[in-house]
PDB file of C-alpha atoms in Angstrom:
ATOM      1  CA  UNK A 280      62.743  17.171 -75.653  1.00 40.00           C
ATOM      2  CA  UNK A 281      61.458  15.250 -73.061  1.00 42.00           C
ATOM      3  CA  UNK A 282      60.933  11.424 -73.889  1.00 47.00           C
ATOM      4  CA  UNK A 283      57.262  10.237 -74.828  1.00 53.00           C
ATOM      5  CA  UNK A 284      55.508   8.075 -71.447  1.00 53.00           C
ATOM      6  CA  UNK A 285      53.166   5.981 -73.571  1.00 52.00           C
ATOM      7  CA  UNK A 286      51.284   5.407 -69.729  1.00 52.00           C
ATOM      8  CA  UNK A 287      50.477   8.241 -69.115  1.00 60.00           C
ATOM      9  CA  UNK A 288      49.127   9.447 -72.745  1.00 65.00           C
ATOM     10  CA  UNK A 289      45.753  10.016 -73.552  1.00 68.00           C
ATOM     11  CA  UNK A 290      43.835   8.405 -77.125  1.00 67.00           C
ATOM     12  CA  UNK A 291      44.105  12.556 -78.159  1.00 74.00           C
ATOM     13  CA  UNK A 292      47.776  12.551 -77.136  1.00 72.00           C
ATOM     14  CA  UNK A 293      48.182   9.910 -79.630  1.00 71.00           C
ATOM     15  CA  UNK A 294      46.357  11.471 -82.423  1.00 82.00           C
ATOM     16  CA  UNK A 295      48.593  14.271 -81.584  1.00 83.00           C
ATOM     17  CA  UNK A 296      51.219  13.076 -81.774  1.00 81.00           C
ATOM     18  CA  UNK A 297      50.384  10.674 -84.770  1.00 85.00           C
ATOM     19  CA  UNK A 298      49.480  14.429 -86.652  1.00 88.00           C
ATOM     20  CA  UNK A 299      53.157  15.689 -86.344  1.00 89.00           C
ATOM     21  CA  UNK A 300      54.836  12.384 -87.278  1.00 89.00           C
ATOM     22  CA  UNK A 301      52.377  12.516 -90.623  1.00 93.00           C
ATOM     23  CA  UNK A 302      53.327  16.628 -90.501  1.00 94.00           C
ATOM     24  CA  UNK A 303      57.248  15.596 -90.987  1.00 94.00           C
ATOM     25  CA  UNK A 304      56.695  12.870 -93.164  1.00 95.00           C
ATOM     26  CA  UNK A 305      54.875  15.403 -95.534  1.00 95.00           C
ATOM     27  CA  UNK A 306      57.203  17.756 -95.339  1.00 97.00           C
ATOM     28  CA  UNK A 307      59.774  15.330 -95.760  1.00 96.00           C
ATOM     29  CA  UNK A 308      58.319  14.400 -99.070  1.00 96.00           C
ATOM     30  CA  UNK A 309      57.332  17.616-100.015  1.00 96.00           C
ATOM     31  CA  UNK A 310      61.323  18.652 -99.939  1.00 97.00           C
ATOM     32  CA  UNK A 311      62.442  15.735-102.066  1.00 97.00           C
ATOM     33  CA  UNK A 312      59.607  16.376-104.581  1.00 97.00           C
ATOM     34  CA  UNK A 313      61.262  19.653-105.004  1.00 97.00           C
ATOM     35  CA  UNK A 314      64.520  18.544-105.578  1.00 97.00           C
ATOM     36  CA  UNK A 315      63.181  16.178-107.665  1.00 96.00           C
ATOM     37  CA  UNK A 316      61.220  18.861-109.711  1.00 97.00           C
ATOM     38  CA  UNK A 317      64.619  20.385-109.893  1.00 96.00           C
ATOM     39  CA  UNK A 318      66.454  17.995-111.869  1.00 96.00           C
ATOM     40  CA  UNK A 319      63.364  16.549-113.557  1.00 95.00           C
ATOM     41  CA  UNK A 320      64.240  16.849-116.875  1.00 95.00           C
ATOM     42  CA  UNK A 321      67.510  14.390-116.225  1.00 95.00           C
ATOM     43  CA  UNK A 322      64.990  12.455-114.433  1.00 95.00           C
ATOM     44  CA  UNK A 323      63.062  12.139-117.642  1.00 95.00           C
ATOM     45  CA  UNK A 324      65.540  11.265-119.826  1.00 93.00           C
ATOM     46  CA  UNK A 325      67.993   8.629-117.733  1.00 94.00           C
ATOM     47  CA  UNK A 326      65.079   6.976-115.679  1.00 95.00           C
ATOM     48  CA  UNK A 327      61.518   7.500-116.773  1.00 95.00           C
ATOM     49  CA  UNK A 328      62.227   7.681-120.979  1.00 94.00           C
ATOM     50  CA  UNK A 329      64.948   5.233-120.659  1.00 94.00           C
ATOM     51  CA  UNK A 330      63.237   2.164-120.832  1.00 92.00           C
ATOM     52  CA  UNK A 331      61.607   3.295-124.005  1.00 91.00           C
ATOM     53  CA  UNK A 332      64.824   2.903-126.052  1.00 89.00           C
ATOM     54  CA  UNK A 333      66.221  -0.171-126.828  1.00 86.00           C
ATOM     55  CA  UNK A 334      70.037   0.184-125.109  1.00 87.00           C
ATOM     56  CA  UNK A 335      68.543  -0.105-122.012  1.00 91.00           C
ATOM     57  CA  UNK A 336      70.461  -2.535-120.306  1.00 90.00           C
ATOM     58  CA  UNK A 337      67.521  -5.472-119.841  1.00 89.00           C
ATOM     59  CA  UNK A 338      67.065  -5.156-123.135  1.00 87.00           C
ATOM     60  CA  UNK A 339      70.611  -6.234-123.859  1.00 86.00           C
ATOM     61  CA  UNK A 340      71.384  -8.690-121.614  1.00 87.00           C
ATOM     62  CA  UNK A 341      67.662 -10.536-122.713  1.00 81.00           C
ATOM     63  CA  UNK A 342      68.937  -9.838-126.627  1.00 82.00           C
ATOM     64  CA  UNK A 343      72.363 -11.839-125.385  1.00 83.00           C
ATOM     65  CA  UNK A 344      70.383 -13.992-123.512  1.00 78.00           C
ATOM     66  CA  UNK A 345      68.402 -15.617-126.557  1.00 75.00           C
ATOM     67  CA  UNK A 346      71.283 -15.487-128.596  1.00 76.00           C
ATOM     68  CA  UNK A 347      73.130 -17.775-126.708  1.00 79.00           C
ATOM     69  CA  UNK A 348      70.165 -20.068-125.943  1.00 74.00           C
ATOM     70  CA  UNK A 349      69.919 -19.838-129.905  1.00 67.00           C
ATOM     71  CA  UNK A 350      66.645 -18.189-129.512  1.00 63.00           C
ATOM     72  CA  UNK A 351      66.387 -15.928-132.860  1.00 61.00           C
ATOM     73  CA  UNK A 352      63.859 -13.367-130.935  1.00 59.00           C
ATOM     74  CA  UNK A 353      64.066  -9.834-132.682  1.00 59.00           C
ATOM     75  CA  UNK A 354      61.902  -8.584-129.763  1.00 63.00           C
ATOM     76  CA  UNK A 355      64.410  -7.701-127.660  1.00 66.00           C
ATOM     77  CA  UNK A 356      67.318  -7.107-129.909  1.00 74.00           C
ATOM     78  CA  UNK A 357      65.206  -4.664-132.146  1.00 73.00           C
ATOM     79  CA  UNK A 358      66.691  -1.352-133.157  1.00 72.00           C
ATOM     80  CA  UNK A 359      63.295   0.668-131.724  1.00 79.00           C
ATOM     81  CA  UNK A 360      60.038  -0.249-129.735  1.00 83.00           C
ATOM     82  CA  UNK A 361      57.010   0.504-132.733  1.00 82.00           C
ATOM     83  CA  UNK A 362      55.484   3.176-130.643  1.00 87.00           C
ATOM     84  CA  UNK A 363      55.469   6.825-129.763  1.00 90.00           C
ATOM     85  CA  UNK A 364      54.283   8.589-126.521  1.00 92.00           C
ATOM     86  CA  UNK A 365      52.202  12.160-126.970  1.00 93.00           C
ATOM     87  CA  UNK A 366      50.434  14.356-124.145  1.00 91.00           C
ATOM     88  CA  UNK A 367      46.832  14.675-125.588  1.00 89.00           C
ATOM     89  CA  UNK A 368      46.256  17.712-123.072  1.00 89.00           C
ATOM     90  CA  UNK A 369      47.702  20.910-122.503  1.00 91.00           C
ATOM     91  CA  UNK A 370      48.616  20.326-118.649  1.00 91.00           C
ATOM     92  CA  UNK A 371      49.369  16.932-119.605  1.00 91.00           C
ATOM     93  CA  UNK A 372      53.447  17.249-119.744  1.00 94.00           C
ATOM     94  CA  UNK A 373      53.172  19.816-116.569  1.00 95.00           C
ATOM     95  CA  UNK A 374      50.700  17.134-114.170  1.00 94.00           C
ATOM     96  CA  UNK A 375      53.380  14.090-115.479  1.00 94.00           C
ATOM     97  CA  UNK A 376      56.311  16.322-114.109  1.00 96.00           C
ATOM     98  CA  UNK A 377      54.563  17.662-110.770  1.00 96.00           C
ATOM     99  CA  UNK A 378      53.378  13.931-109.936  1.00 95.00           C
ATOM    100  CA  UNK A 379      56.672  12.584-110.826  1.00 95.00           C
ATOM    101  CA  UNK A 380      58.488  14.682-108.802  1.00 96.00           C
ATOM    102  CA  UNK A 381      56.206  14.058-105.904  1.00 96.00           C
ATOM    103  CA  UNK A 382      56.772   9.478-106.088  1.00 96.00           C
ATOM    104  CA  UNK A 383      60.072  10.643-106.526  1.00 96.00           C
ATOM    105  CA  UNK A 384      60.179  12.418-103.430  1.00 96.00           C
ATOM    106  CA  UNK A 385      58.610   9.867-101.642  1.00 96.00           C
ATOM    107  CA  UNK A 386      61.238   6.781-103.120  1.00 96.00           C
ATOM    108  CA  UNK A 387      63.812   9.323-101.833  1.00 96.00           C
ATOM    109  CA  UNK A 388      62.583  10.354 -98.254  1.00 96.00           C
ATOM    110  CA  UNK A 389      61.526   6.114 -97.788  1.00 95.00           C
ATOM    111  CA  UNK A 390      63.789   6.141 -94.747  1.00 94.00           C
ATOM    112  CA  UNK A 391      62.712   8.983 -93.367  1.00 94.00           C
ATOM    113  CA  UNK A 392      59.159   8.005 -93.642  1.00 94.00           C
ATOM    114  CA  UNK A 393      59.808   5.164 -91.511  1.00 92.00           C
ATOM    115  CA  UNK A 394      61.791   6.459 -89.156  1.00 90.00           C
ATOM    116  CA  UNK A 395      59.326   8.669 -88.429  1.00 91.00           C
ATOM    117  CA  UNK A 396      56.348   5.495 -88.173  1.00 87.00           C
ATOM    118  CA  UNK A 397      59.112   3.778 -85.566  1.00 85.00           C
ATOM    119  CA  UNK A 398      59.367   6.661 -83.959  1.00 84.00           C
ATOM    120  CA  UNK A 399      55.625   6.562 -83.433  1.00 82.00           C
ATOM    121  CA  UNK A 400      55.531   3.186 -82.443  1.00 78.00           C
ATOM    122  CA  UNK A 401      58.664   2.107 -80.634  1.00 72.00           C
ATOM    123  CA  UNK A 402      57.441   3.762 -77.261  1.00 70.00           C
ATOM    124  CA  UNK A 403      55.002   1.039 -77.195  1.00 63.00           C
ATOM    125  CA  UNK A 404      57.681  -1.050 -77.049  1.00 61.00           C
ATOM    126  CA  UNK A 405      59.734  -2.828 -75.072  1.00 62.00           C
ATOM    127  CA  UNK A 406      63.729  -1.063 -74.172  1.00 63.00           C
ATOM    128  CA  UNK A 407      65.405  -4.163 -76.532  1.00 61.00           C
ATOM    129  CA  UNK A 408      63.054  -4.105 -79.098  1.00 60.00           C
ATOM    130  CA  UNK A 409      63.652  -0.484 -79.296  1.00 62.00           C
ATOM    131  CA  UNK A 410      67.862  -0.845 -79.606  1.00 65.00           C
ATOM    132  CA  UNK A 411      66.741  -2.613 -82.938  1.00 61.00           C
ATOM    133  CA  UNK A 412      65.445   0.975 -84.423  1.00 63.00           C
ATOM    134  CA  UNK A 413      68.368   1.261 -86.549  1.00 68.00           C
ATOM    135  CA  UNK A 414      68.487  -1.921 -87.888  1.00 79.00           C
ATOM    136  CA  UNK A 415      64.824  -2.026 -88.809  1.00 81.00           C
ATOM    137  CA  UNK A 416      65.149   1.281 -90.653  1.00 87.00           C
ATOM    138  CA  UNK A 417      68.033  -0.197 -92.210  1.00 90.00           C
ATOM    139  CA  UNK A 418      66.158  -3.427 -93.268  1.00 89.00           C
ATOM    140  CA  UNK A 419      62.784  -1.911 -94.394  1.00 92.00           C
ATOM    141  CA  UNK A 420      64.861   0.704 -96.675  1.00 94.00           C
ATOM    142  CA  UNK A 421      67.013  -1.773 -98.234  1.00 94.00           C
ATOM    143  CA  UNK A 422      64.013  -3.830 -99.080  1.00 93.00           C
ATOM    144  CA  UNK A 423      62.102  -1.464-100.723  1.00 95.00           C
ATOM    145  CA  UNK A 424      65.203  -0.020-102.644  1.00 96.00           C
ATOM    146  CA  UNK A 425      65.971  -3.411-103.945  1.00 95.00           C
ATOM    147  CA  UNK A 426      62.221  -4.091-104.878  1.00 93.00           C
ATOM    148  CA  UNK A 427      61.919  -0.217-106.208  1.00 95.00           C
ATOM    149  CA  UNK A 428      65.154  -1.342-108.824  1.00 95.00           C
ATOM    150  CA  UNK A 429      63.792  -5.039-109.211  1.00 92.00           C
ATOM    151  CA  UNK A 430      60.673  -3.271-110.818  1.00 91.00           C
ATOM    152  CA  UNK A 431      62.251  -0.730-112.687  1.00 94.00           C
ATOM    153  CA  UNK A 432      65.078  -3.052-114.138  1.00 94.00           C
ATOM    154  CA  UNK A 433      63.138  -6.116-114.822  1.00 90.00           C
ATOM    155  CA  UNK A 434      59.275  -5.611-114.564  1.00 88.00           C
ATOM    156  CA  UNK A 435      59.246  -2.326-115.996  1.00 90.00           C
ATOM    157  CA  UNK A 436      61.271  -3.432-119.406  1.00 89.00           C
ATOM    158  CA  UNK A 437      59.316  -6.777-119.419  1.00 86.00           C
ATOM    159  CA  UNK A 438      55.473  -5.091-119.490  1.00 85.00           C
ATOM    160  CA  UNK A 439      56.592  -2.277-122.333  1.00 88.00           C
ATOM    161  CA  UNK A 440      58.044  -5.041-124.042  1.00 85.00           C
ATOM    162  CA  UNK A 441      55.427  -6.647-124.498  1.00 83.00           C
ATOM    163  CA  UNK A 442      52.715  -4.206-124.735  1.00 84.00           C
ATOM    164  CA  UNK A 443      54.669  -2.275-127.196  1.00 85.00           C
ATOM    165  CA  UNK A 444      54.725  -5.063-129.439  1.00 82.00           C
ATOM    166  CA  UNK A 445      51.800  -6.479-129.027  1.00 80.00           C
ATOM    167  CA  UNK A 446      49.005  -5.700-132.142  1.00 81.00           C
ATOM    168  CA  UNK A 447      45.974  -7.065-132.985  1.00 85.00           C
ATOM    169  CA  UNK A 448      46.333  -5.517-136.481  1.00 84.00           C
ATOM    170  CA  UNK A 449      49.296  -4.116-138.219  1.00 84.00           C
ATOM    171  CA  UNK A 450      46.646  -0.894-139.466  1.00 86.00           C
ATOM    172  CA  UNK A 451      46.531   0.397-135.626  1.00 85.00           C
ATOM    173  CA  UNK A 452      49.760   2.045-134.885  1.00 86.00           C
ATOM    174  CA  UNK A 453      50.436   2.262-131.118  1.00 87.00           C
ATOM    175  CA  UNK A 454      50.410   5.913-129.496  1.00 89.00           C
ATOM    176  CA  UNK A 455      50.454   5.716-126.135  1.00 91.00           C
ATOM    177  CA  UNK A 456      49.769   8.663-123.773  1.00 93.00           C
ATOM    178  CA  UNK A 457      52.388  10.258-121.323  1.00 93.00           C
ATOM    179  CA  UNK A 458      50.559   9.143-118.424  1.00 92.00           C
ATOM    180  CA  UNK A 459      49.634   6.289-119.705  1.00 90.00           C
ATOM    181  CA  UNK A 460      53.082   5.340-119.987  1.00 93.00           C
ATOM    182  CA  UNK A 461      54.841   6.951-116.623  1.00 93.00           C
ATOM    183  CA  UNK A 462      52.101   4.708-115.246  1.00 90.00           C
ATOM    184  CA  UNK A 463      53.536   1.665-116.038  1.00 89.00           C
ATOM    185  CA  UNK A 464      57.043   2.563-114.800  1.00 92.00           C
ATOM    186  CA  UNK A 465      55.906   4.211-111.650  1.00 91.00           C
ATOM    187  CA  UNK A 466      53.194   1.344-110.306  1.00 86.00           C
ATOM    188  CA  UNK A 467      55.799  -1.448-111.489  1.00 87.00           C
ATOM    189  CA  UNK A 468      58.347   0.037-109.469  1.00 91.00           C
ATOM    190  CA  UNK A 469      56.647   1.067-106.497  1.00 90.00           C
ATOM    191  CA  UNK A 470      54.838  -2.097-106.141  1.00 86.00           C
ATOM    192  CA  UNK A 471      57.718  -3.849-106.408  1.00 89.00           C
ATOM    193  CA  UNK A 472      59.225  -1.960-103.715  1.00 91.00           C
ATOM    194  CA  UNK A 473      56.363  -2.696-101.158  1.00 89.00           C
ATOM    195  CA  UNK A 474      56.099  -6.081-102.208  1.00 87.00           C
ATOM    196  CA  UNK A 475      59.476  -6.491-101.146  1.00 90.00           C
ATOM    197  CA  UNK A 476      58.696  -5.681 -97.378  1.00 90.00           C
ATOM    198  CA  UNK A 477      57.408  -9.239 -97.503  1.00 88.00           C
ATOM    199  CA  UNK A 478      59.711  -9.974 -94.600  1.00 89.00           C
ATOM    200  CA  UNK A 479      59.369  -7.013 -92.360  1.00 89.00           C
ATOM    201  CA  UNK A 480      55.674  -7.570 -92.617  1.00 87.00           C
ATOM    202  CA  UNK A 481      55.600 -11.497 -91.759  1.00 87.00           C
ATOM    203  CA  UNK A 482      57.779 -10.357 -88.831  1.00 85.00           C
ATOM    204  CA  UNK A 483      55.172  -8.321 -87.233  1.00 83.00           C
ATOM    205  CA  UNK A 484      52.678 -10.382 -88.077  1.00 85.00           C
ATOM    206  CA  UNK A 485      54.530 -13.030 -86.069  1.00 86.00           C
ATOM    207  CA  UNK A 486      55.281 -10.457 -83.374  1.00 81.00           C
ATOM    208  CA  UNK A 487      51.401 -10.234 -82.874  1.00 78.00           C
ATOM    209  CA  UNK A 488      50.419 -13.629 -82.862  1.00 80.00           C
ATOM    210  CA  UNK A 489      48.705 -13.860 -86.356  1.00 84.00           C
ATOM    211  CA  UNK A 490      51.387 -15.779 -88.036  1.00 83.00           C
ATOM    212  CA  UNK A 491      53.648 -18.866 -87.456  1.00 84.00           C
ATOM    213  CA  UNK A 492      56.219 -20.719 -89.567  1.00 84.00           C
ATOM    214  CA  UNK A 493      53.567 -23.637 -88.847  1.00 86.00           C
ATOM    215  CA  UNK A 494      50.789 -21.316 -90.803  1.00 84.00           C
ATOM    216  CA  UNK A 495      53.321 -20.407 -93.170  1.00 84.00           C
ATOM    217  CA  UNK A 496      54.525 -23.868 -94.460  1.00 83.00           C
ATOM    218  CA  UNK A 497      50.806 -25.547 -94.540  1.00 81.00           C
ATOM    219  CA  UNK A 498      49.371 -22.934 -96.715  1.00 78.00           C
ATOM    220  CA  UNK A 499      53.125 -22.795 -98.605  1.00 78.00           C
ATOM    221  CA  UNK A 500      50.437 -23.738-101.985  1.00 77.00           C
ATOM    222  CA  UNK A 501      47.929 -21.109-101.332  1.00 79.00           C
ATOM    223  CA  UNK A 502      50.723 -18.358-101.151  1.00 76.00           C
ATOM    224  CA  UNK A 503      51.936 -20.113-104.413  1.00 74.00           C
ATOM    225  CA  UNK A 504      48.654 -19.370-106.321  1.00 78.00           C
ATOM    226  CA  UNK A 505      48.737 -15.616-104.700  1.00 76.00           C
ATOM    227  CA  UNK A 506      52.160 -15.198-105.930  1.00 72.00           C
ATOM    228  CA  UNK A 507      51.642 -15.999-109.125  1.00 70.00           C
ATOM    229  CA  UNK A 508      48.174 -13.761-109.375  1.00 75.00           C
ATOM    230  CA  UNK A 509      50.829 -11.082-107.613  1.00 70.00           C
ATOM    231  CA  UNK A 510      53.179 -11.925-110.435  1.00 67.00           C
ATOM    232  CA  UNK A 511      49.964 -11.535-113.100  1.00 68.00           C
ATOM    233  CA  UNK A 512      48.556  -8.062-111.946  1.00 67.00           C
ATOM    234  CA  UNK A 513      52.287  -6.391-111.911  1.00 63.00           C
ATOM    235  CA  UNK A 514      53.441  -7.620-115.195  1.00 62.00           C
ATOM    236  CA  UNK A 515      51.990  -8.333-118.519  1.00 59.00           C
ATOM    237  CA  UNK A 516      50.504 -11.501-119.215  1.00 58.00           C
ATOM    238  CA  UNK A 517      52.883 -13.514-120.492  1.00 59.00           C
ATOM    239  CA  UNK A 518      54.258 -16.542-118.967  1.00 62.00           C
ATOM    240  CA  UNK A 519      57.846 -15.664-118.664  1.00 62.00           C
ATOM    241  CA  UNK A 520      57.933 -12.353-117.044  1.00 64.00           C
ATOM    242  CA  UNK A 521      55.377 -13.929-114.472  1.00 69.00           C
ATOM    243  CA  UNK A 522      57.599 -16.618-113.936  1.00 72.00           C
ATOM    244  CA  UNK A 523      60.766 -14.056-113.819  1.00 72.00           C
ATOM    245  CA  UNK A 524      58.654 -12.059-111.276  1.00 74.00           C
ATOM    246  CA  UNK A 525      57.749 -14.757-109.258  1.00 76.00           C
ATOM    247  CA  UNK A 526      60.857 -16.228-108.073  1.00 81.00           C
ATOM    248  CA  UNK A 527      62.253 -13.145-106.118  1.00 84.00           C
ATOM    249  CA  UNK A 528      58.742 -13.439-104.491  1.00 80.00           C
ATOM    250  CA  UNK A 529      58.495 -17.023-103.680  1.00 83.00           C
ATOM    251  CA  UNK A 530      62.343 -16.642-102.233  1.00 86.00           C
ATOM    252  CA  UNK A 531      61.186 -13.913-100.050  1.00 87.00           C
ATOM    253  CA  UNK A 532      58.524 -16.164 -98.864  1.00 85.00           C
ATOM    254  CA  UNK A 533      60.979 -18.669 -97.617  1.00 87.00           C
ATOM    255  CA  UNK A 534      63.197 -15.829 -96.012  1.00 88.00           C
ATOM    256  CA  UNK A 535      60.022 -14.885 -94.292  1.00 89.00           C
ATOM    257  CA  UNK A 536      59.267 -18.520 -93.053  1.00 88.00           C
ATOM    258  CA  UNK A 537      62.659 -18.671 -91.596  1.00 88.00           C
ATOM    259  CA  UNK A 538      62.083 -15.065 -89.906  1.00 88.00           C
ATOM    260  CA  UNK A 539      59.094 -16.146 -88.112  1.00 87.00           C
ATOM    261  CA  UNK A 540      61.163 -19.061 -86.765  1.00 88.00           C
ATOM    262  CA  UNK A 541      63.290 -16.728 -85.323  1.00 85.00           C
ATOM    263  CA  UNK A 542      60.837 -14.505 -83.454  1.00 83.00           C
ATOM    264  CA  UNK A 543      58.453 -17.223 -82.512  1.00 84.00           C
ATOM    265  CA  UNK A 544      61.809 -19.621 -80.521  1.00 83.00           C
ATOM    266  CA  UNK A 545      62.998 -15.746 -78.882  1.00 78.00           C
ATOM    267  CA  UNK A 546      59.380 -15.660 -78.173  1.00 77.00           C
ATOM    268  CA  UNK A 547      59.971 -19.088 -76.459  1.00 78.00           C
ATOM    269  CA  UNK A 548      63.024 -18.312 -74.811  1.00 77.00           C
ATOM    270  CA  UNK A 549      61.867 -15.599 -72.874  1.00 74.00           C
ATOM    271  CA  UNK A 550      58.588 -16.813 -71.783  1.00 73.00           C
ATOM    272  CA  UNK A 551      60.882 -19.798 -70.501  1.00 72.00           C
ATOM    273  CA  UNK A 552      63.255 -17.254 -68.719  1.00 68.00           C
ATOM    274  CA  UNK A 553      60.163 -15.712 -66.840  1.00 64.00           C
ATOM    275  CA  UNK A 554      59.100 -19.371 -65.961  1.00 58.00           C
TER     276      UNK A 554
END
């Protein structure tokens, strides 16, 4: 196949080719979804029902946790959460497999996905930008898988923690609905996940000229205050899981500062070289 001459492409080239990059990416996702729907009932019970029993393993190591801070907390060393989840509808348990299988499918074809958006872009770029493909795919995947297992392991635990325990009188006994529930797992997770591309997105930001380190460190207590409401919207509302949530967060913000540093001085170097 002959290589893509960004020159001499026309606005409906691009579309065009922007359609078959979003064609594969479907597809892509599409195929993992069905493997997914494949094995979806050990996908139920080892990932998506797991946090609902107490031997998860956050759930441990926060039991262990208070005990040796000589907390006496039976919340997370209880024997069961006091709650049960139904399907109220008669597609109910069929829609909660179909659309599980299909975020699964896209956690799972993540690198493919963006391969397929640097492959749309990196013509547009310039020949060493271009030998970075690899690690950039790299990057970006790892990121997302960390912040994908960051959600599930800590923020996911954390919110039905606490909304499984919390009662505003002991005569309403909570019920929660399937999708109700695969909710919280799958938005904790996948927000997570993109919130963790923190880094790859400051970096093109820099790239483009709409963010410096400079930027960065003077409005270093504005980003604190949009953590923390980051922090509040993806887990419940209780100090401590904000707080828990918030440090991975504010770390990647410093990673980020120190990124830009790097791409605005190789910014400097060359524009000194062509001096």
């Amino acid at each position: 196949m002959a290589k893509k001459n960004t020159d001499e492409m026309s606005f409906l080239d691009h579309l065009e080719d922007l359609r078959w990059h979003l064609i594969r990416i479907t597809l892509s996702v599409l195929i993992c979804a069905t493997v997914a729907f494949i094995f979806s009932k050990a996908i139920f019970k080892y990932i998506i029902l797991a946090p609902k029993h107490t031997d998860f393993p956050t759930y441990e190591w926060l039991c262990k946790a208070s005990q040796l801070i000589g907390v006496n907390d039976a919340t997370f060393c209880a024997a069961e959460f006091p709650f049960i989840i139904q399907s109220r509808t008669m597609a109910g348990q069929f829609s909660a497999d179909i659309w599980t299988s299909i975020f699964a499918g896209f956690i799972l074809a993540f690198p493919y996905v963006i391969y397929q958006f640097w492959s749309f872009i990196s013509p547009g770029m310039h020949a060493k930008e271009r030998k970075h493909s690899k690690g950039f795919i790299i990057t970006t995947s790892f990121l997302f898988f960390v912040g994908v297992l960051f959600g599930y392991y800590i923020v996911t635990p954390l919110s039905i923690n606490f909304l499984a325990n919390y009662s505003v009188s002991p005569e309403i006994s909570n019920e929660f609905d399937l999708s109700s529930y695969i909710s919280i797992v799958r938005s904790s997770s996948l927000a997570s996940g993109f919130v963790f591309e923190l880094p790859i997105i400051i970096y093109f930001l820099t790239k483009v000229g709409l963010v410096t380190p400079q930027i960065m460190k003077k409005y270093r207590k504005f980003a604190l205050v949009i953590v923390l409401i980051i922090s509040a919207i993806i887990t419940p509302p209780d100090l401590a899981s904000q707080v828990i949530v918030a440090i991975p967060i504010l770390i990647l913000y410093q990673v980020s500062i120190y990124i830009s540093k790097v791409v605005v001085r190789n910014q400097n170097k060359k524009q000194k070289a062509h001096v």
